[in-house]
Tab-separated table of C-alpha atoms and ligand atoms in Angstrom:
chain	number	residue	atom	x	y	z
T	30	MET	CA	23.378	13.434	-7.022
T	31	GLN	CA	22.521	16.909	-8.230
T	32	VAL	CA	18.735	17.164	-8.137
T	33	LEU	CA	16.300	19.815	-9.317
T	34	VAL	CA	13.047	19.974	-7.337
T	35	VAL	CA	10.255	21.650	-9.291
T	36	GLY	CA	7.765	23.013	-6.780
T	37	GLY	CA	10.329	22.646	-3.995
T	38	LEU	CA	8.720	25.278	-1.760
T	39	GLY	CA	5.295	23.639	-1.610
T	40	TYR	CA	3.878	21.231	0.970
T	41	VAL	CA	5.456	18.006	-0.312
T	42	GLY	CA	8.296	19.867	-2.044
T	43	SER	CA	9.687	21.490	1.097
T	44	HIS	CA	9.689	18.209	3.048
T	45	THR	CA	11.290	16.472	0.051
T	46	CYS	CA	14.121	19.021	-0.165
T	47	LEU	CA	14.965	18.339	3.486
T	48	SER	CA	14.904	14.589	2.919
T	49	LEU	CA	17.154	14.852	-0.180
T	50	LEU	CA	19.638	17.085	1.632
T	51	GLU	CA	19.722	14.705	4.596
T	52	ALA	CA	20.486	11.857	2.190
T	53	GLY	CA	23.490	13.813	0.897
T	54	HIS	CA	22.112	15.003	-2.453
T	55	SER	CA	22.603	18.552	-3.610
T	56	VAL	CA	19.372	20.363	-4.326
T	57	HIS	CA	18.249	23.204	-6.568
T	58	ILE	CA	14.692	24.489	-6.327
T	59	VAL	CA	12.441	25.963	-9.002
T	60	ASP	CA	9.215	27.484	-7.767
T	61	ASN	CA	6.951	30.233	-9.068
T	62	LEU	CA	5.669	31.001	-5.532
T	63	GLU	CA	2.100	30.575	-6.752
T	64	ASN	CA	1.198	28.215	-3.949
T	65	SER	CA	4.151	28.728	-1.601
T	66	SER	CA	6.140	31.448	0.100
T	67	LEU	CA	9.623	32.869	0.408
T	68	GLU	CA	9.330	32.235	4.142
T	69	THR	CA	9.421	28.502	3.411
T	70	PHE	CA	12.701	28.923	1.556
T	71	LYS	CA	14.257	30.685	4.540
T	72	LEU	CA	13.031	27.921	6.855
T	73	LEU	CA	14.466	25.242	4.576
T	74	GLU	CA	17.907	26.814	4.752
T	75	LYS	CA	17.560	27.184	8.499
T	76	LEU	CA	16.401	23.603	9.117
T	77	SER	CA	18.978	22.047	6.771
T	78	GLY	CA	21.831	24.400	7.686
T	79	LYS	CA	22.669	24.547	3.965
T	80	THR	CA	22.624	27.147	1.231
T	81	ILE	CA	20.068	26.090	-1.370
T	82	PRO	CA	20.106	27.616	-4.855
T	83	TRP	CA	16.592	28.507	-5.937
T	84	HIS	CA	15.137	29.928	-9.111
T	85	ARG	CA	11.834	31.732	-9.346
T	86	PHE	CA	10.041	31.065	-12.627
T	87	ASP	CA	7.253	29.010	-14.122
T	88	VAL	CA	8.548	25.783	-15.637
T	89	SER	CA	6.208	26.087	-18.591
T	90	ASP	CA	8.783	28.697	-19.693
T	91	GLU	CA	11.009	26.367	-21.723
T	92	ILE	CA	13.630	29.029	-22.445
T	93	GLN	CA	14.344	29.649	-18.753
T	94	LEU	CA	14.327	25.918	-18.108
T	95	LYS	CA	16.846	25.290	-20.898
T	96	HIS	CA	19.112	28.014	-19.492
T	97	LEU	CA	18.974	26.377	-16.080
T	98	PHE	CA	19.740	22.929	-17.506
T	99	THR	CA	22.670	24.350	-19.470
T	100	ALA	CA	24.120	26.102	-16.428
T	101	HIS	CA	23.882	23.031	-14.153
T	102	SER	CA	24.135	19.336	-14.870
T	103	PHE	CA	21.267	17.727	-13.024
T	104	ASP	CA	21.107	13.954	-12.570
T	105	ALA	CA	17.394	13.958	-11.874
T	106	VAL	CA	14.364	16.224	-11.858
T	107	ILE	CA	11.613	15.825	-9.283
T	108	TYR	CA	8.292	17.296	-10.315
T	109	LEU	CA	6.088	18.328	-7.377
T	110	ALA	CA	4.331	21.303	-8.867
T	111	SER	CA	0.902	19.759	-9.352
T	112	PRO	CA	-1.701	21.491	-7.246
T	113	SER	CA	-4.583	19.449	-5.829
T	114	PRO	CA	-6.596	17.514	-8.450
T	115	ASN	CA	-9.501	19.888	-8.777
T	116	LYS	CA	-7.557	23.129	-8.713
T	117	GLN	CA	-6.024	23.090	-12.166
T	118	SER	CA	-7.370	21.574	-15.372
T	119	SER	CA	-5.550	18.488	-16.557
T	120	ASP	CA	-4.789	20.303	-19.847
T	121	VAL	CA	-2.781	22.986	-18.042
T	122	LYS	CA	-1.035	20.373	-15.905
T	123	LYS	CA	-0.213	18.352	-19.009
T	124	GLN	CA	1.233	21.365	-20.820
T	125	THR	CA	3.517	22.234	-17.896
T	126	ILE	CA	4.846	18.733	-17.279
T	127	SER	CA	5.248	18.242	-21.055
T	128	SER	CA	7.584	21.243	-21.196
T	129	VAL	CA	9.666	19.763	-18.402
T	130	ILE	CA	9.859	16.311	-20.033
T	131	LYS	CA	10.814	17.794	-23.385
T	132	VAL	CA	13.595	19.952	-21.945
T	133	CYS	CA	14.835	17.009	-19.817
T	134	GLY	CA	14.970	14.920	-23.003
T	135	VAL	CA	16.891	17.427	-25.106
T	136	SER	CA	19.230	18.244	-22.189
T	137	GLY	CA	20.070	14.582	-21.553
T	138	ILE	CA	18.583	14.424	-18.055
T	139	ALA	CA	17.946	10.749	-17.547
T	140	LYS	CA	15.508	10.625	-14.673
T	141	LEU	CA	12.209	12.229	-13.769
T	142	VAL	CA	10.293	11.520	-10.562
T	143	TYR	CA	6.674	12.657	-10.659
T	144	LEU	CA	4.301	12.699	-7.702
T	145	SER	CA	0.827	12.067	-8.973
T	146	SER	CA	-2.220	13.639	-7.385
T	147	ALA	CA	-4.400	11.030	-9.014
T	148	GLY	CA	-7.151	10.860	-6.384
T	149	SER	CA	-9.836	8.853	-8.110
T	150	LEU	CA	-10.234	11.208	-11.037
T	151	ASP	CA	-10.058	9.445	-14.400
T	152	SER	CA	-8.493	12.539	-15.992
T	153	ASN	CA	-5.551	12.240	-13.601
T	154	PHE	CA	-5.033	8.535	-14.341
T	155	LYS	CA	-5.015	9.481	-18.032
T	156	LEU	CA	-2.454	12.193	-17.283
T	157	GLU	CA	-0.184	9.660	-15.564
T	158	ASN	CA	-0.235	7.481	-18.693
T	159	GLU	CA	0.480	10.407	-20.975
T	160	ILE	CA	3.417	11.540	-18.842
T	161	TYR	CA	4.813	8.030	-18.836
T	162	GLN	CA	4.496	7.664	-22.633
T	163	GLU	CA	5.929	11.090	-23.309
T	164	ALA	CA	8.941	10.474	-21.073
T	165	ASN	CA	9.602	7.217	-22.939
T	166	THR	CA	9.491	9.091	-26.224
T	167	TYR	CA	12.155	11.546	-25.006
T	168	GLY	CA	14.314	8.812	-23.490
T	169	VAL	CA	13.695	9.972	-19.917
T	170	LYS	CA	13.245	7.322	-17.230
T	171	ALA	CA	10.004	8.304	-15.489
T	172	ILE	CA	9.113	7.083	-12.034
T	173	LEU	CA	5.590	8.035	-11.066
T	174	LEU	CA	4.544	7.744	-7.460
T	175	ARG	CA	0.868	7.727	-6.603
T	176	PRO	CA	0.349	8.363	-2.898
T	177	THR	CA	-2.774	7.796	-0.868
T	178	THR	CA	-3.884	10.763	1.298
T	179	ILE	CA	-0.861	12.822	2.383
T	180	SER	CA	-1.096	14.266	5.896
T	181	GLY	CA	1.039	15.553	8.725
T	182	CYS	CA	3.932	17.976	8.712
T	183	HIS	CA	7.514	18.439	9.843
T	184	PRO	CA	7.729	17.878	13.637
T	185	SER	CA	9.567	21.203	14.008
T	186	GLY	CA	6.219	22.775	13.206
T	187	MET	CA	7.981	25.182	10.885
T	188	LEU	CA	7.130	23.949	7.410
T	189	PRO	CA	3.776	24.499	5.733
T	190	ILE	CA	0.958	22.046	6.257
T	191	GLY	CA	-1.235	20.746	3.439
T	192	SER	CA	-4.659	21.779	2.251
T	193	PRO	CA	-6.574	23.634	5.002
T	194	TYR	CA	-9.656	21.628	3.974
T	195	ALA	CA	-8.062	18.221	4.493
T	196	LEU	CA	-9.527	16.307	7.396
T	197	ILE	CA	-6.450	16.385	9.638
T	198	ASN	CA	-6.135	20.152	9.280
T	199	GLN	CA	-9.815	20.641	10.041
T	200	VAL	CA	-9.394	18.534	13.186
T	201	GLY	CA	-6.316	20.561	14.124
T	202	SER	CA	-8.241	23.807	13.645
T	203	VAL	CA	-10.976	22.644	15.994
T	204	ALA	CA	-8.378	21.488	18.534
T	205	SER	CA	-6.811	24.933	18.535
T	206	ASN	CA	-10.212	26.651	18.752
T	207	GLU	CA	-9.978	28.226	15.306
T	208	GLU	CA	-13.166	26.362	14.447
T	209	GLU	CA	-16.032	25.125	16.541
T	210	LYS	CA	-16.473	21.548	15.334
T	211	VAL	CA	-15.470	19.098	12.643
T	212	ARG	CA	-18.172	18.482	10.103
T	213	VAL	CA	-18.046	14.801	9.180
T	214	PHE	CA	-19.123	14.375	5.574
T	215	GLY	CA	-21.406	11.353	5.614
T	216	ALA	CA	-21.847	8.321	7.872
T	217	ASP	CA	-23.441	5.986	5.348
T	218	TYR	CA	-20.341	4.507	3.735
T	219	GLY	CA	-19.726	0.781	3.867
T	220	THR	CA	-17.060	1.081	6.576
T	221	LYS	CA	-17.025	-0.130	10.193
T	222	ASP	CA	-18.500	3.127	11.577
T	223	GLY	CA	-20.035	4.370	8.323
T	224	THR	CA	-17.637	7.302	7.842
T	225	ALA	CA	-15.295	7.558	4.842
T	226	ALA	CA	-11.988	5.731	5.050
T	227	ARG	CA	-8.537	6.742	3.777
T	228	ASP	CA	-4.979	5.474	3.976
T	229	TYR	CA	-3.116	8.415	5.546
T	230	LEU	CA	0.572	8.810	4.691
T	231	HIS	CA	2.844	11.105	6.662
T	232	VAL	CA	4.340	13.739	4.346
T	233	LEU	CA	7.844	12.883	5.615
T	234	ASP	CA	7.338	9.262	4.498
T	235	VAL	CA	6.283	10.522	1.080
T	236	ALA	CA	9.401	12.717	0.980
T	237	GLN	CA	11.481	9.688	1.930
T	238	ALA	CA	9.930	7.630	-0.881
T	239	ILE	CA	10.776	10.350	-3.392
T	240	THR	CA	14.364	10.416	-2.113
T	241	THR	CA	14.565	6.628	-2.380
T	242	SER	CA	13.296	6.643	-5.964
T	243	THR	CA	15.708	9.431	-6.912
T	244	GLY	CA	18.778	7.627	-5.566
T	245	SER	CA	17.909	4.106	-6.677
T	246	PHE	CA	19.619	3.047	-9.892
T	247	LEU	CA	17.888	-0.316	-9.940
T	248	LEU	CA	14.302	0.917	-9.772
T	249	ARG	CA	12.551	0.358	-13.088
T	250	ARG	CA	10.544	3.035	-14.843
T	251	GLY	CA	6.860	2.767	-13.977
T	252	THR	CA	4.036	3.936	-11.750
T	253	TYR	CA	4.059	2.807	-8.146
T	254	GLN	CA	1.556	3.014	-5.313
T	255	LEU	CA	2.682	4.677	-2.086
T	256	SER	CA	0.572	3.550	0.832
T	257	THR	CA	0.725	2.320	4.402
T	258	GLY	CA	-1.908	-0.382	3.894
T	259	VAL	CA	-3.822	0.926	6.924
T	260	SER	CA	-7.355	2.203	6.398
T	261	THR	CA	-8.675	4.811	8.838
T	262	THR	CA	-12.195	6.234	9.000
T	263	VAL	CA	-12.980	9.877	9.716
T	264	LEU	CA	-14.185	9.026	13.241
T	265	GLU	CA	-11.069	6.941	13.909
T	266	MET	CA	-8.896	9.866	12.832
T	267	ILE	CA	-10.761	12.223	15.178
T	268	ASN	CA	-10.546	9.718	18.031
T	269	THR	CA	-6.793	9.190	17.505
T	270	TYR	CA	-6.238	12.957	17.565
T	271	GLU	CA	-8.178	13.158	20.847
T	272	VAL	CA	-6.233	10.341	22.494
T	273	VAL	CA	-2.770	11.427	21.329
T	274	ASN	CA	-3.254	15.081	22.250
T	275	ARG	CA	-5.513	14.503	25.274
T	276	LEU	CA	-8.392	16.743	24.302
T	277	ALA	CA	-11.933	16.528	22.990
T	278	ILE	CA	-12.901	17.308	19.397
T	279	PRO	CA	-16.575	18.196	18.938
T	280	CYS	CA	-17.961	16.886	15.655
T	281	GLU	CA	-21.203	16.653	13.773
T	282	VAL	CA	-22.196	14.260	11.004
T	283	ILE	CA	-23.654	16.005	7.971
T	284	GLU	CA	-24.409	14.917	4.392
T	285	ARG	CA	-21.740	13.474	2.127
T	286	THR	CA	-20.093	16.138	-0.042
T	287	ALA	CA	-20.553	15.812	-3.763
T	288	ALA	CA	-16.844	16.381	-4.240
T	289	ASP	CA	-15.785	13.530	-1.976
T	290	ALA	CA	-13.601	11.063	-3.796
T	291	LEU	CA	-13.995	7.422	-2.918
T	292	GLY	CA	-10.990	5.502	-1.642
T	293	VAL	CA	-8.829	4.635	-4.640
T	294	GLU	CA	-8.874	1.021	-5.777
T	295	THR	CA	-5.603	0.266	-7.476
T	296	ASP	CA	-3.778	-2.592	-9.078
T	297	LEU	CA	-0.507	-0.657	-9.210
T	298	GLN	CA	2.689	-2.251	-8.006
T	299	SER	CA	3.434	-1.224	-4.443
T	300	PHE	CA	6.575	0.864	-3.954
T	301	ARG	CA	7.265	-1.133	-0.773
T	302	GLU	CA	7.593	-4.334	-2.786
T	303	VAL	CA	10.294	-3.020	-5.086
T	304	THR	CA	12.404	-0.886	-2.717
T	305	THR	CA	13.554	-0.813	0.889
T	306	TRP	CA	11.137	2.049	1.612
T	307	GLU	CA	8.702	1.516	4.461
T	308	PRO	CA	6.482	4.168	6.035
T	309	GLN	CA	8.059	5.036	9.377
T	310	ARG	CA	5.348	7.214	10.826
T	311	SER	CA	1.926	6.310	12.164
T	312	LEU	CA	-1.437	8.044	12.363
T	313	GLU	CA	-0.455	8.989	15.928
T	314	ASP	CA	2.630	10.804	14.565
T	315	ILE	CA	0.461	12.657	12.043
T	316	CYS	CA	-1.913	13.785	14.815
T	317	ARG	CA	0.935	14.780	17.151
T	318	ASP	CA	2.846	16.752	14.497
T	319	ILE	CA	-0.190	18.640	13.252
T	320	HIS	CA	-1.138	19.499	16.811
T	321	SER	CA	2.338	20.837	17.564
T	322	VAL	CA	2.086	23.154	14.544
T	323	LYS	CA	-1.343	24.330	15.574
T	324	SER	CA	-0.071	24.965	19.108
T	325	ILE	CA	2.858	27.018	17.781
T	326	TYR	CA	0.498	29.112	15.647
T	327	GLU	CA	-1.697	29.662	18.677
T	328	LEU	CA	1.221	31.152	20.601
T	329	ILE	CA	2.082	33.622	17.824
Y	407	GDU	O1	-13.864	18.666	7.313
Y	407	GDU	C1	-13.771	17.552	6.780
Y	407	GDU	C2	-12.744	17.255	5.856
Y	407	GDU	C3	-12.725	15.983	5.289
Y	407	GDU	N1	-13.671	15.064	5.632
Y	407	GDU	C4	-13.650	13.730	5.036
Y	407	GDU	O2	-12.445	13.087	5.433
Y	407	GDU	C5	-11.998	12.219	4.389
Y	407	GDU	C6	-10.570	12.570	4.071
Y	407	GDU	O3	-10.521	13.863	3.483
Y	407	GDU	P1	-9.115	14.550	3.092
Y	407	GDU	O4	-9.420	15.833	2.388
Y	407	GDU	O5	-8.249	14.594	4.282
Y	407	GDU	O6	-8.482	13.474	2.071
Y	407	GDU	P2	-8.884	13.121	0.554
Y	407	GDU	O7	-8.199	11.811	0.282
Y	407	GDU	O8	-10.337	13.174	0.315
Y	407	GDU	O9	-8.218	14.289	-0.306
Y	407	GDU	C7	-6.816	14.497	-0.214
Y	407	GDU	O10	-6.186	13.809	-1.262
Y	407	GDU	C8	-6.605	14.234	-2.568
Y	407	GDU	C9	-5.839	13.382	-3.571
Y	407	GDU	O11	-6.125	12.043	-3.398
Y	407	GDU	C10	-6.323	15.723	-2.746
Y	407	GDU	O12	-4.925	15.966	-2.757
Y	407	GDU	C11	-6.994	16.533	-1.624
Y	407	GDU	O13	-6.641	17.917	-1.745
Y	407	GDU	C12	-6.552	16.018	-0.285
Y	407	GDU	O14	-7.243	16.686	0.780
Y	407	GDU	C13	-12.928	12.441	3.209
Y	407	GDU	O15	-13.886	11.427	3.152
Y	407	GDU	C14	-13.595	13.777	3.514
Y	407	GDU	O16	-14.886	13.907	2.972
Y	407	GDU	C15	-14.659	15.348	6.552
Y	407	GDU	O17	-15.512	14.507	6.848
Y	407	GDU	N2	-14.683	16.593	7.100
C-alpha cells in the first residue's frame, strides 16, 4: 500500500515509518518539524535502507495537502501529529485533523488511522468521537487507536525517545547521571506499593499495531484500545530498570503532582481481540532499550 504518515518524524511516527517499510508498504512523510528534526529523517533512511519522500508543511494547509493528494494516490493516511494532551488545545487539534479528514474525503482516500493521545482528559475523548463522526460524514473509514502509556525506543538507540518528563526517561536520565534522583510523584495511590500504576507499551509495539490496522482490510471502523494488560507501578518500573541494567537508581517520594492523570478506565474493544496483533516487547525490553540510548548519548 502507498501510505502517507502525517507527523512521520516524531516519536511514534518515526518508529511507525520503519514498521510500515518493513511490512513492504511504501511511505511518504509529512511533517512540519515543529516537534521533530531533519536528523530523524536521515536516520530513517539509514535504518530502512530506503529513499523516503517527505514533505515539509503543516497539514492544516489544505491547499498543500490537496496538491499532495493529487500528485500521489495514497491508500491510507496515518495521523500521528498530535502532541501530548496538554500541549495543544483540543480546538487546534480538531481544526488540524478536520482539514486532513476533509481533504481525504474529497480526494477519495478511504482509510485514516489516528493515534489518540486520550490520556484521561474528557476533552480528548470528545475529540475522538468528533473525529470518528466527521470521518463517517466524509466517507472515510477511521480507525482510532488509543494506547496506554507509550515508552521505550528503537533498540539501535538512534531514533528519538518520547517526552523527557515521562517516567522511563527520567529513570534513564538518573541512570546516566544526567540527574541525581527520580522524584516519585505520590505513594498514596491504591496500588500494591502505593505508587501510581500504568500499562507501559513499547513504542515498536504501537508502531506494529498501526501497521496492522493500516494493512487489514477486514478491520471495522471504530476506536480500539492498545494495551498489554500488565499494570506496573512507579517503584516496579524503577526496580525493573535496576535489575535489567544492573545499577542502582536513587529515588525520593514526593507529593502527587496536580497534573498526574489517573490510569484510564476504558470499555473500548481491545485491538488484540480483533486482530492478530500482540505486544511483543516487555517492560524489561523498554528498560534495556532506553538504557542503551542513554549510554550512547553518554559516549557522545
Ligand atoms: O519523574 C517522574 C515522572 C513520572 N512519574 C509518575 O510515573 C507515572 C507515569 O508517568 P508517565 O509520564 O511515564 O506516563 P503518563 O501515562 O502519566 O503520561 C504519558 O501518557 C500521556 C497520555 O496518556 C501523555 O502522552 C504523557 O505525555 C506521557 O508521559 C505517573 O504516575 C507519573 O506521575 C513520577 O513519579 N516521576
